[in-house]
Coordinates of C-alpha atoms in Angstrom, one line a residue:
M1009 CA 122.0 -210.3 18.5
S1010 CA 119.1 -208.4 20.3
P1011 CA 115.9 -207.3 18.1
T1012 CA 116.6 -203.7 18.9
L1013 CA 120.4 -203.8 17.5
I1014 CA 119.1 -205.4 14.5
Q1015 CA 116.6 -203.0 14.0
R1016 CA 119.2 -200.3 14.5
G1017 CA 121.2 -202.2 12.1
L1018 CA 118.8 -201.9 9.3
L1019 CA 117.7 -198.3 9.9
R1020 CA 121.5 -197.4 9.8
S1021 CA 122.0 -199.4 6.4
R1022 CA 118.9 -197.8 4.9
C1023 CA 119.9 -194.4 5.5
L1024 CA 123.2 -194.7 4.0
E1025 CA 121.6 -196.3 1.2
L1026 CA 119.3 -193.6 0.6
A1027 CA 121.8 -191.0 1.4
E1028 CA 124.4 -192.6 -1.3
R1029 CA 121.5 -193.3 -3.5
R1030 CA 120.0 -189.6 -3.4
V1031 CA 123.4 -187.8 -3.5
Y1032 CA 125.5 -189.2 -6.1
T1033 CA 124.9 -190.8 -9.6
R1034 CA 127.6 -191.6 -12.5
S1035 CA 127.6 -188.2 -13.4
G1036 CA 128.0 -186.7 -10.0
V1037 CA 124.6 -185.2 -10.3
L1038 CA 121.2 -186.5 -8.5
S1039 CA 118.7 -188.1 -11.0
R1040 CA 115.9 -186.7 -10.5
R1041 CA 113.7 -189.1 -12.6
A1042 CA 115.3 -192.3 -11.2
Y1043 CA 114.9 -190.7 -7.6
A1044 CA 111.4 -190.3 -8.7
T1045 CA 110.7 -193.9 -9.8
E1046 CA 112.8 -195.6 -6.9
D1047 CA 111.3 -193.6 -3.9
K1048 CA 107.9 -193.0 -5.0
A1049 CA 106.1 -194.7 -2.5
E1050 CA 107.9 -193.1 0.3
R1051 CA 107.2 -189.5 -1.5
E1052 CA 103.6 -190.2 -1.6
S1053 CA 103.0 -191.2 1.8
F1054 CA 104.8 -188.5 3.6
K1055 CA 106.5 -186.3 1.8
G1056 CA 104.2 -185.6 -0.9
Q1057 CA 102.1 -184.3 1.9
L1058 CA 104.7 -181.7 2.4
Y1059 CA 105.5 -180.6 -1.3
Q1060 CA 102.9 -178.3 -2.2
S1061 CA 103.8 -177.4 -5.7
T1062 CA 106.7 -178.3 -8.7
N1063 CA 108.5 -175.6 -8.1
E1064 CA 108.9 -176.1 -4.1
R1065 CA 109.8 -179.9 -5.0
V1066 CA 112.9 -178.7 -7.3
E1067 CA 114.1 -176.4 -4.8
R1068 CA 113.9 -178.3 -1.9
E1069 CA 115.7 -181.2 -3.7
R1070 CA 118.7 -179.0 -4.6
E1071 CA 119.0 -177.7 -0.9
Q1072 CA 118.6 -181.5 -0.1
Q1073 CA 121.6 -182.6 -2.5
A1074 CA 123.9 -180.3 -0.5
R1075 CA 122.7 -181.0 2.8
Y1076 CA 123.2 -184.8 2.1
A1077 CA 126.8 -184.5 0.9
Q1078 CA 127.3 -182.6 4.2
A1079 CA 126.2 -185.6 5.6
R1080 CA 128.0 -188.0 3.7
E1081 CA 131.2 -185.8 4.8
A1082 CA 130.2 -185.8 8.5
Q1083 CA 130.1 -189.5 8.3
K1084 CA 133.4 -189.8 7.7
Q1085 CA 134.4 -187.7 10.3
A1086 CA 132.1 -189.0 13.0
R1087 CA 134.4 -191.5 14.5
G1088 CA 132.6 -192.2 17.9
T1089 CA 129.1 -191.3 16.4
P1090 CA 126.7 -194.2 15.3
A1091 CA 126.7 -193.7 11.3
W1092 CA 122.9 -193.7 11.2
L1093 CA 122.5 -190.7 13.4
V1094 CA 123.7 -188.1 11.3
P1095 CA 121.3 -188.2 8.5
F1096 CA 118.7 -188.6 10.9
V1097 CA 119.5 -185.3 12.1
L1098 CA 119.9 -183.5 9.5
T1099 CA 116.8 -185.2 8.0
V1100 CA 114.6 -183.7 11.2
G1101 CA 116.6 -180.5 10.7
V1102 CA 115.4 -180.3 7.5
L1103 CA 111.8 -180.8 7.9
G1104 CA 111.8 -178.8 11.1
G1105 CA 113.3 -176.0 9.1
W1106 CA 110.9 -176.3 6.3
Y1107 CA 107.6 -176.4 8.7
A1108 CA 109.0 -173.1 10.8
G1109 CA 109.7 -171.3 6.9
Q1110 CA 106.0 -172.3 6.1
R1111 CA 104.7 -171.0 9.5
K1112 CA 106.6 -167.8 9.5
S1113 CA 105.8 -167.4 5.8
T1114 CA 102.1 -168.0 5.8
G1115 CA 101.2 -168.1 9.2
L1116 CA 98.6 -170.5 11.0
P1117 CA 94.8 -169.4 10.6
S1118 CA 94.0 -166.9 13.6
T1119 CA 91.1 -168.5 15.9
A1120 CA 90.2 -165.0 16.9
S1121 CA 86.6 -163.9 16.5
T1122 CA 87.7 -160.2 15.6
V1123 CA 90.3 -158.6 13.8
P1124 CA 91.6 -155.3 15.4
L1125 CA 92.8 -153.0 12.7
S1126 CA 96.7 -153.7 14.5
Q1127 CA 96.4 -157.0 13.2
A1128 CA 94.8 -156.2 9.8
I1129 CA 97.3 -157.3 6.9
P1130 CA 97.2 -154.8 4.3
P1131 CA 95.6 -156.0 0.6
Q1132 CA 98.3 -157.1 -2.0
H1133 CA 96.2 -156.1 -5.2
D1134 CA 97.8 -156.5 -8.4
T1135 CA 97.3 -152.9 -10.7
A1136 CA 100.3 -152.9 -12.8
P1137 CA 99.8 -152.1 -16.4
A1138 CA 100.5 -155.5 -17.7
T1139 CA 98.0 -157.2 -15.5
L1140 CA 95.3 -155.0 -15.9
Q1141 CA 95.8 -154.9 -20.0
A1142 CA 95.8 -158.9 -19.8
A1143 CA 92.6 -158.5 -17.6
W1144 CA 90.9 -156.5 -20.3
A1145 CA 91.5 -159.1 -22.6
D1146 CA 89.6 -161.2 -20.4
F1147 CA 86.9 -158.8 -19.8
K1148 CA 86.4 -158.5 -23.3
V1149 CA 85.6 -161.9 -23.8
V1150 CA 83.1 -162.0 -20.8
V1151 CA 80.8 -158.8 -21.9
G1152 CA 82.1 -157.9 -25.2
E1153 CA 84.5 -154.9 -26.0
E1154 CA 81.2 -152.3 -26.9
N1155 CA 80.9 -152.8 -23.2
I1156 CA 84.6 -151.5 -21.6
S1157 CA 85.0 -148.2 -21.5
T1158 CA 88.7 -146.5 -20.5
Q1159 CA 88.0 -142.8 -21.7
A1160 CA 88.8 -140.2 -19.2
D1161 CA 85.5 -138.4 -18.7
E1162 CA 83.9 -141.8 -18.1
L1163 CA 86.6 -142.9 -15.4
K1164 CA 86.1 -139.5 -13.6
S1165 CA 82.5 -139.5 -13.4
H1166 CA 82.5 -143.0 -12.2
S1167 CA 84.5 -142.1 -9.3
G1168 CA 82.6 -139.5 -7.9
S1169 CA 79.8 -136.4 -8.0
E1170 CA 79.5 -132.5 -7.4
W1171 CA 77.0 -133.4 -4.4
S1172 CA 79.4 -136.2 -2.7
S1173 CA 80.9 -135.2 0.5
Y1174 CA 83.9 -137.1 -0.1
P1175 CA 86.4 -134.7 -2.5
S1176 CA 87.5 -137.7 -5.0
L1177 CA 91.7 -137.2 -5.4
P1178 CA 92.9 -137.7 -9.1
E1179 CA 94.2 -141.2 -8.4
D1180 CA 90.7 -142.3 -7.0
Q1181 CA 89.8 -143.4 -10.8
P1182 CA 89.5 -147.1 -12.0
F1183 CA 91.2 -148.7 -14.7
A1184 CA 88.4 -149.4 -16.8
V1185 CA 84.2 -149.4 -16.7
I1186 CA 82.8 -152.8 -17.3
R1187 CA 79.1 -153.1 -18.1
P1188 CA 78.0 -156.6 -17.8
G1189 CA 74.3 -157.6 -18.7
S1190 CA 73.6 -160.7 -16.6
T1191 CA 74.7 -162.2 -13.3
E1192 CA 76.3 -164.7 -15.2
E1193 CA 78.8 -161.8 -16.7
V1194 CA 79.2 -160.3 -13.2
S1195 CA 80.3 -163.7 -11.9
G1196 CA 82.7 -164.1 -14.9
V1197 CA 84.4 -160.6 -14.5
M1198 CA 84.8 -161.5 -11.0
K1199 CA 86.4 -164.6 -11.6
V1200 CA 88.8 -162.6 -14.0
C1201 CA 89.7 -160.3 -10.6
H1202 CA 89.7 -162.7 -8.3
K1203 CA 92.4 -164.6 -10.3
R1204 CA 94.5 -161.8 -10.9
R1205 CA 93.6 -160.0 -7.7
I1206 CA 92.1 -156.8 -9.1
P1207 CA 90.0 -154.5 -7.0
V1208 CA 86.7 -153.8 -7.8
T1209 CA 84.4 -150.8 -7.3
A1210 CA 80.5 -151.1 -7.8
Y1211 CA 78.3 -148.3 -9.0
S1212 CA 74.7 -148.2 -9.5
G1213 CA 72.8 -144.6 -10.1
G1214 CA 76.0 -142.6 -8.2
T1215 CA 74.0 -141.0 -6.2
A1216 CA 75.7 -141.8 -3.2
L1217 CA 77.2 -139.0 -0.4
E1218 CA 80.1 -140.4 1.4
G1219 CA 82.7 -141.2 -1.2
H1220 CA 80.8 -144.8 -2.0
F1221 CA 82.0 -145.3 -5.2
A1222 CA 85.5 -143.6 -5.3
A1223 CA 88.1 -146.2 -6.8
T1224 CA 90.8 -145.8 -3.8
R1225 CA 93.0 -148.8 -5.1
G1226 CA 92.2 -148.4 -8.7
G1227 CA 91.4 -151.5 -10.6
I1228 CA 88.1 -151.7 -12.2
C1229 CA 84.6 -150.0 -11.8
I1230 CA 81.2 -152.5 -12.4
D1231 CA 78.5 -150.5 -13.8
F1232 CA 75.1 -152.0 -13.6
S1233 CA 73.2 -149.8 -16.1
R1234 CA 72.9 -152.5 -18.5
M1235 CA 70.9 -154.5 -15.9
D1236 CA 68.0 -152.5 -15.5
Q1237 CA 64.8 -154.4 -15.9
I1238 CA 61.9 -155.4 -14.0
L1239 CA 62.1 -159.3 -14.1
A1240 CA 58.9 -160.5 -12.7
L1241 CA 55.8 -159.1 -10.8
H1242 CA 54.1 -161.3 -8.3
Q1243 CA 50.9 -159.2 -8.0
E1244 CA 49.1 -161.6 -5.6
D1245 CA 52.1 -162.1 -3.5
L1246 CA 52.8 -158.4 -3.4
D1247 CA 56.8 -158.9 -4.5
V1248 CA 58.3 -157.7 -7.6
V1249 CA 62.1 -158.8 -8.8
V1250 CA 64.2 -156.3 -10.3
Q1251 CA 67.9 -155.8 -11.3
P1252 CA 70.0 -153.5 -9.6
A1253 CA 69.8 -150.7 -12.1
V1254 CA 66.2 -150.2 -11.9
G1255 CA 65.4 -146.6 -10.3
W1256 CA 62.9 -146.4 -8.1
E1257 CA 60.7 -143.6 -9.4
T1258 CA 60.5 -146.1 -12.6
L1259 CA 59.5 -149.0 -10.7
N1260 CA 56.8 -146.9 -9.2
E1261 CA 55.5 -145.6 -12.3
E1262 CA 55.1 -149.5 -13.4
L1263 CA 53.9 -150.3 -10.0
A1264 CA 51.3 -147.8 -10.2
E1265 CA 49.5 -149.1 -13.1
H1266 CA 48.8 -152.2 -11.2
Q1267 CA 47.7 -150.1 -7.6
L1268 CA 50.9 -150.6 -6.1
F1269 CA 53.9 -149.2 -4.9
F1270 CA 57.4 -149.2 -3.2
P1271 CA 57.6 -147.1 -0.5
P1272 CA 61.7 -146.4 -0.1
D1273 CA 62.3 -142.8 -1.7
P1274 CA 66.0 -141.7 -0.8
G1275 CA 66.1 -139.0 -3.6
P1276 CA 65.8 -138.4 -7.2
G1277 CA 68.0 -140.9 -9.5
A1278 CA 68.8 -143.4 -6.7
M1279 CA 68.7 -147.1 -8.1
I1280 CA 68.2 -150.4 -6.2
G1281 CA 71.3 -151.7 -6.2
G1282 CA 72.8 -148.6 -4.3
M1283 CA 69.6 -148.4 -2.1
V1284 CA 70.5 -152.1 -0.9
G1285 CA 74.1 -150.9 -0.6
T1286 CA 73.5 -148.1 1.7
G1287 CA 70.3 -149.5 3.3
C1288 CA 68.5 -146.1 2.4
S1289 CA 65.2 -144.8 3.5
G1290 CA 63.7 -141.6 2.4
T1291 CA 60.6 -139.6 3.3
N1292 CA 58.2 -142.6 3.8
A1293 CA 60.4 -144.2 6.2
Y1294 CA 58.3 -143.2 9.3
R1295 CA 55.4 -144.8 8.0
Y1296 CA 56.7 -147.5 5.7
G1297 CA 60.6 -148.0 7.3
T1298 CA 63.4 -148.3 5.6
M1299 CA 65.0 -150.7 2.7
K1300 CA 66.0 -153.5 5.1
D1301 CA 62.0 -153.8 5.6
W1302 CA 61.2 -154.1 1.8
V1303 CA 64.1 -156.4 0.7
L1304 CA 63.2 -160.2 0.7
S1305 CA 65.9 -161.9 -1.2
L1306 CA 68.9 -160.9 -3.0
T1307 CA 71.1 -162.9 -5.8
V1308 CA 74.8 -161.8 -5.1
V1309 CA 78.0 -162.3 -6.8
M1310 CA 80.8 -163.0 -4.5
A1311 CA 84.5 -161.7 -4.4
D1312 CA 85.6 -165.1 -6.1
G1313 CA 82.5 -165.2 -8.5
T1314 CA 80.3 -167.5 -6.8
I1315 CA 76.7 -166.7 -7.0
I1316 CA 74.3 -167.4 -4.4
K1317 CA 70.9 -166.5 -3.3
T1318 CA 70.0 -165.4 0.2
K1319 CA 66.3 -166.9 0.6
Q1320 CA 63.7 -167.6 -1.5
R1321 CA 60.1 -165.4 -1.8
P1322 CA 58.3 -165.6 1.4
R1323 CA 57.5 -162.9 3.7
K1324 CA 59.0 -164.5 6.7
S1325 CA 61.5 -167.4 7.5
S1326 CA 63.5 -168.4 9.9
A1327 CA 65.9 -170.5 8.0
G1328 CA 69.6 -170.1 9.1
Y1329 CA 71.2 -166.6 9.0
D1330 CA 69.5 -163.7 7.5
L1331 CA 71.8 -163.3 4.6
T1332 CA 69.8 -160.8 3.1
R1333 CA 70.3 -158.3 5.7
T1334 CA 73.7 -159.2 5.7
F1335 CA 74.5 -157.5 2.4
I1336 CA 71.8 -154.7 2.8
G1337 CA 74.1 -152.0 4.1
S1338 CA 77.3 -153.4 3.3
E1339 CA 77.7 -150.9 0.6
G1340 CA 79.0 -153.2 -2.0
T1341 CA 82.1 -154.4 0.4
L1342 CA 80.9 -158.0 0.8
G1343 CA 79.2 -159.0 -2.6
L1344 CA 77.7 -157.6 -5.6
V1345 CA 73.6 -157.6 -5.6
T1346 CA 72.6 -158.7 -9.1
E1347 CA 69.0 -159.2 -8.4
A1348 CA 66.7 -158.1 -5.5
V1349 CA 63.1 -159.4 -4.6
L1350 CA 61.4 -156.4 -3.1
K1351 CA 57.8 -156.3 -1.2
V1352 CA 55.5 -153.9 -2.7
T1353 CA 52.1 -152.8 -0.9
P1354 CA 49.1 -151.4 -2.3
L1355 CA 49.0 -147.8 -3.2
P1356 CA 47.4 -145.5 -1.0
Q1357 CA 44.1 -144.1 -2.5
N1358 CA 43.8 -141.2 -0.7
I1359 CA 46.7 -138.7 0.3
R1360 CA 46.9 -135.3 1.5
V1361 CA 49.6 -132.9 2.6
A1362 CA 50.0 -130.1 5.1
V1363 CA 52.3 -127.2 5.9
C1364 CA 52.9 -125.5 8.6
T1365 CA 55.4 -123.1 10.2
F1366 CA 56.9 -121.9 13.1
P1367 CA 58.9 -118.9 14.6
T1368 CA 61.9 -121.2 15.8
I1369 CA 63.5 -124.5 14.6
R1370 CA 63.3 -125.8 18.2
E1371 CA 59.4 -125.3 18.3
A1372 CA 58.9 -126.9 14.9
A1373 CA 61.0 -129.8 16.5
N1374 CA 59.2 -129.8 19.8
C1375 CA 55.6 -130.4 17.4
V1376 CA 57.2 -133.4 15.9
F1377 CA 57.9 -135.0 19.3
S1378 CA 54.3 -133.9 20.1
V1379 CA 52.8 -135.6 17.0
V1380 CA 55.1 -138.6 17.5
G1381 CA 54.2 -139.1 20.8
A1382 CA 50.2 -138.7 20.1
G1383 CA 50.8 -141.6 18.1
V1384 CA 48.9 -140.1 15.2
P1385 CA 49.9 -142.6 11.8
I1386 CA 51.0 -140.0 9.3
A1387 CA 53.0 -141.5 6.2
A1388 CA 55.8 -138.7 6.8
I1389 CA 56.8 -135.9 8.7
E1390 CA 59.9 -133.5 7.3
I1391 CA 61.4 -130.4 8.6
L1392 CA 63.1 -127.6 6.6
D1393 CA 64.5 -124.6 8.3
D1394 CA 64.3 -120.9 7.3
V1395 CA 67.6 -121.1 5.1
Q1396 CA 66.6 -124.2 3.5
M1397 CA 63.2 -122.0 2.3
R1398 CA 64.8 -119.1 1.2
C1399 CA 67.1 -121.2 -1.2
I1400 CA 64.2 -122.8 -2.3
N1401 CA 62.6 -119.1 -3.2
E1402 CA 65.6 -118.4 -4.5
A1403 CA 66.1 -121.2 -6.8
G1404 CA 62.6 -120.7 -8.2
N1405 CA 61.9 -124.2 -9.2
T1406 CA 58.5 -124.6 -7.4
S1407 CA 55.3 -123.0 -8.5
R1408 CA 54.6 -120.7 -5.7
S1409 CA 56.7 -118.6 -2.8
W1410 CA 57.5 -119.8 0.7
K1411 CA 57.3 -118.3 3.7
E1412 CA 61.2 -118.2 4.9
A1413 CA 60.7 -119.7 8.7
P1414 CA 61.4 -123.1 10.0
T1415 CA 58.5 -125.5 8.1
L1416 CA 57.0 -128.7 9.0
F1417 CA 55.5 -130.9 5.8
F1418 CA 53.2 -134.0 6.9
K1419 CA 51.7 -136.4 4.5
F1420 CA 48.8 -138.2 5.5
S1421 CA 47.3 -141.2 3.8
G1422 CA 44.1 -143.7 4.6
T1423 CA 40.4 -143.5 3.8
P1424 CA 39.2 -139.8 3.5
T1425 CA 37.6 -139.9 6.8
S1426 CA 40.7 -140.7 8.9
V1427 CA 42.8 -138.6 6.9
K1428 CA 40.4 -135.8 8.0
E1429 CA 40.6 -136.8 11.6
H1430 CA 44.4 -137.1 11.3
I1431 CA 44.9 -133.5 9.9
S1432 CA 42.5 -132.2 12.7
M1433 CA 44.7 -133.6 15.2
V1434 CA 48.1 -132.7 14.0
Q1435 CA 46.9 -129.1 13.5
S1436 CA 45.8 -128.7 17.3
L1437 CA 49.1 -130.4 18.1
A1438 CA 50.8 -127.7 16.2
K1439 CA 48.9 -124.9 17.3
K1440 CA 50.1 -126.0 20.8
A1441 CA 53.5 -125.9 19.8
N1442 CA 52.9 -122.2 18.6
S1443 CA 52.7 -122.7 14.6
K1444 CA 52.4 -119.5 12.9
T1445 CA 50.7 -120.9 9.7
F1446 CA 48.7 -124.2 8.8
E1447 CA 47.6 -125.1 5.4
F1448 CA 46.7 -128.6 4.2
A1449 CA 46.2 -129.6 0.4
R1450 CA 42.4 -130.1 -1.1
N1451 CA 43.2 -132.7 -3.6
K1452 CA 46.6 -134.5 -5.2
E1453 CA 47.6 -131.8 -7.4
E1454 CA 47.9 -129.0 -4.6
G1455 CA 49.6 -132.0 -2.2
D1456 CA 52.2 -132.3 -5.1
E1457 CA 52.7 -128.9 -5.2
L1458 CA 53.2 -128.5 -1.7
W1459 CA 55.5 -131.7 -1.4
S1460 CA 57.7 -130.1 -4.3
A1461 CA 59.3 -127.8 -2.0
R1462 CA 61.0 -130.7 0.1
K1463 CA 62.0 -132.6 -2.9
E1464 CA 64.0 -129.4 -4.4
A1465 CA 65.8 -129.2 -0.9
L1466 CA 69.1 -130.5 -2.0
W1467 CA 69.5 -128.9 -5.4
S1468 CA 68.2 -125.6 -4.2
V1469 CA 71.2 -125.4 -2.2
M1470 CA 73.4 -126.5 -5.0
A1471 CA 72.1 -123.6 -6.9
Q1472 CA 73.8 -121.3 -4.2
K1473 CA 77.1 -122.1 -5.6
K1474 CA 79.0 -119.5 -7.8
D1475 CA 81.7 -121.0 -9.0
Q1476 CA 83.5 -124.1 -9.6
T1477 CA 85.3 -123.5 -6.2
D1478 CA 82.0 -123.7 -4.0
H1479 CA 81.0 -127.2 -2.8
V1480 CA 78.1 -128.9 -1.3
W1481 CA 78.8 -131.1 1.8
T1482 CA 75.6 -133.1 2.7
T1483 CA 75.2 -135.0 5.7
D1484 CA 73.3 -136.7 8.0
V1485 CA 72.8 -138.1 11.6
A1486 CA 70.1 -139.5 13.7
V1487 CA 69.2 -139.4 17.5
P1488 CA 66.2 -140.4 19.5
I1489 CA 63.3 -138.8 19.2
S1490 CA 63.5 -136.9 22.5
R1491 CA 66.6 -135.3 21.6
L1492 CA 65.8 -134.2 18.0
A1493 CA 65.3 -130.6 19.0
D1494 CA 68.5 -130.6 21.1
I1495 CA 70.5 -131.6 18.4
I1496 CA 69.0 -129.6 15.6
E1497 CA 68.9 -126.3 17.6
E1498 CA 72.8 -127.2 18.9
T1499 CA 73.5 -127.7 15.0
K1500 CA 72.0 -124.7 13.8
E1501 CA 73.7 -122.6 16.2
D1502 CA 77.2 -123.9 15.2
I1503 CA 76.6 -123.4 11.5
A1504 CA 75.8 -119.4 12.2
K1505 CA 79.2 -119.4 14.2
S1506 CA 81.3 -120.8 11.7
G1507 CA 80.3 -118.4 8.7
L1508 CA 79.2 -120.9 6.4
M1509 CA 75.5 -120.7 4.8
G1510 CA 73.9 -124.5 5.8
A1511 CA 70.7 -125.7 5.1
I1512 CA 68.9 -128.5 7.7
V1513 CA 66.2 -130.5 6.4
G1514 CA 65.4 -134.0 7.6
H1515 CA 63.0 -136.9 8.1
V1516 CA 62.5 -135.8 11.5
G1517 CA 59.6 -138.5 12.1
D1518 CA 62.2 -141.3 13.2
G1519 CA 64.9 -138.9 14.6
N1520 CA 66.8 -138.5 11.4
F1521 CA 68.2 -135.0 9.6
H1522 CA 70.6 -133.8 7.4
S1523 CA 72.9 -130.5 7.0
I1524 CA 73.4 -129.4 3.4
I1525 CA 76.6 -126.9 4.0
L1526 CA 77.7 -124.6 1.3
Y1527 CA 81.4 -124.0 1.3
N1528 CA 84.4 -123.2 -1.2
D1529 CA 88.1 -124.8 -1.3
R1530 CA 89.5 -122.4 1.1
E1531 CA 86.8 -123.4 3.8
H1532 CA 86.9 -127.0 3.5
D1533 CA 88.5 -127.5 7.3
V1534 CA 85.8 -125.2 8.4
A1535 CA 83.2 -127.2 6.9
D1536 CA 85.0 -130.5 8.3
S1537 CA 85.3 -129.4 11.7
L1538 CA 81.7 -128.4 11.7
V1539 CA 80.4 -132.0 10.5
H1540 CA 82.6 -133.4 12.9
R1541 CA 81.1 -131.6 15.5
M1542 CA 77.5 -132.4 14.6
V1543 CA 78.5 -136.2 14.3
K1544 CA 80.0 -136.1 17.6
R1545 CA 77.1 -134.5 19.1
A1546 CA 74.9 -136.9 17.6
I1547 CA 77.1 -140.0 19.1
E1548 CA 77.2 -138.5 22.4
M1549 CA 73.2 -138.2 22.5
E1550 CA 73.1 -142.1 21.9
G1551 CA 72.6 -141.3 18.2
T1552 CA 74.2 -142.4 15.4
A1553 CA 76.9 -141.0 12.4
T1554 CA 74.6 -141.6 9.7
G1555 CA 70.9 -142.3 9.6
E1556 CA 70.5 -143.3 6.3
H1557 CA 73.4 -141.9 4.0
G1558 CA 75.9 -144.6 4.9
V1559 CA 79.4 -144.9 6.0
G1560 CA 81.7 -145.0 2.8
L1561 CA 84.9 -143.1 3.5
V1562 CA 83.7 -140.3 5.1
K1563 CA 82.2 -142.0 8.4
R1564 CA 84.3 -145.0 8.9
D1565 CA 86.4 -143.8 11.7
Y1566 CA 83.1 -142.7 13.9
L1567 CA 82.1 -146.3 14.0
P1568 CA 84.3 -147.3 16.8
H1569 CA 83.0 -144.6 19.1
E1570 CA 79.6 -145.1 18.1
I1571 CA 79.4 -148.8 18.8
G1572 CA 82.8 -149.7 19.9
D1573 CA 86.2 -151.1 18.8
G1574 CA 85.2 -154.7 19.3
A1575 CA 82.0 -154.5 16.9
V1576 CA 83.9 -152.8 14.2
D1577 CA 86.7 -155.6 14.4
L1578 CA 83.9 -158.2 14.3
M1579 CA 83.1 -156.4 10.8
R1580 CA 86.4 -156.7 9.7
K1581 CA 86.5 -160.2 10.6
M1582 CA 83.2 -160.6 8.3
K1583 CA 84.8 -158.7 5.4
Q1584 CA 88.1 -161.2 5.5
A1585 CA 85.5 -164.2 5.7
F1586 CA 83.4 -162.8 2.4
D1587 CA 86.1 -161.3 0.5
P1588 CA 89.5 -162.5 1.8
L1589 CA 91.8 -160.7 -1.1
C1590 CA 89.8 -157.2 0.0
L1591 CA 88.6 -156.9 -3.7
L1592 CA 85.1 -155.5 -3.2
N1593 CA 85.1 -151.8 -2.6
C1594 CA 88.2 -151.7 -0.3
D1595 CA 88.4 -148.7 2.3
K1596 CA 84.9 -148.8 2.9
I1597 CA 82.8 -149.0 6.0
V1598 CA 86.1 -150.2 8.1
R1599 CA 89.7 -149.6 7.6
V1600 CA 91.9 -152.5 6.3
Q1601 CA 95.3 -150.8 7.1
K1602 CA 96.1 -148.2 9.3
P1603 CA 95.5 -144.5 8.3
K1604 CA 98.5 -142.2 7.9
A1605 CA 99.3 -139.7 10.7
G1606 CA 96.9 -136.8 11.1
E1607 CA 94.5 -138.5 8.8
V1608 CA 91.7 -139.4 11.7
Q1609 CA 90.5 -136.3 13.5
E1610 CA 90.7 -136.3 17.1
W1611 CA 87.8 -137.0 19.3

């Protein structure tokens, strides 16, 4: 007999033996224990690679019982067919069916560099009451029961604010507010959430304006208020290590004792965690830059609880990807910042403030363009229109009354001689731009008095609200400095036509300005359309939908128009890579599932 026929005969005998042994025992049922013992080597070498869990093995064995029974019956009926072929074909069919099922149910990893919204798989969170109650017990072990709150008023305050441009819905609230006290506790909380697929929203200060901390998926809110310590000051290296709930104002009070300061100043109440999240700036941005310029390193807890540090403390590094800046501006969607190493700088010894008024907002904006173009090294340039100045007067929170006209506020810092020279240069440029008044502070007290009007801008407009149906919509855009006068003038005209009261104020030295719009419930759509046109106008001028407020929920649909679908799809891919279960601040910056009909305004 030829070797081939011998091999076929052996294969046939082996297949029949296995078929009979796996299908029948004395009781007529397959003995799983006997099968496991007798065929252990075969399963470990091949099938052990296929069966991924105990449950799958049990189910698959049951299916095999039925299939091999059918195979035995087929053997009896297949007269002209070699007996070994039937179980062989059926075995291949079973394995092929299993592979096809696995491919269909789990899919193969995508090799695409981006993820279009049409291909995004909606998140599968678990916020069932039973899951959340079980998680509550786990959270209690991690942070202590006293640091978990389910009080209705706390849940509401941790989902929105009266100055936010996003009106939080009743369902945009977390199940509980968790207050960890350390990086390790944040990691422990995230491990619980990752295991149970519970969505998470981070909260630090609560001053964000674009719906950043609305809990659109429920879940829990991680409030960093217990993590409010300045951990270390390296005065010789000009850096400081802080936790996320340290306020920039508190930090500067401490630094001032060492003749140092931290320049970013977005607004009262802002904290470092939120400032990192939004990539904020503030009035000092023209001279000192934005938040990304002042963060050296971050400690971040990832979605699965992994703790990472983005880099060490040197002022410069070319070691790998710039993870630090990846997290700045990510709005809590990629990871949770638990520590930050910040650069600081010597406190200016001589600061002066000047204020000048103009007949029109365009002339004021043109003056800014002239000053910037002349390269005068001033610390800040702020613009407030006539409506804003009127609101400040009516609020009465400053020590003086102001001329209700478009106004520029200048801040100078440096040596006494240089400050005096720079003030003289700006005064000359302002006069050429048709300024009507120009005054400057002779000392720090007068400077604080003049600058106080700028810091009262938002609160003075909010003071105009008459009842609970009135709301304030604060938004910002930025354009190249050469288009600043155009967009401010056009926006101001648009506000007047809308019939709403709206003030304009901004850090115009870098082309960034804000509109603060007052509206009531009936006028929401009017305000919404007004903001939409303002953002569209900025993007068409090669600007941005947001200079410093961030994207949040309100401005995510403008990103494709600003940077293109491909870039947004890449952001979505990054989100999936950092947070595969989409637990962290889901729905912010980029959509993770298709919007409902009519949800996105036409461009």
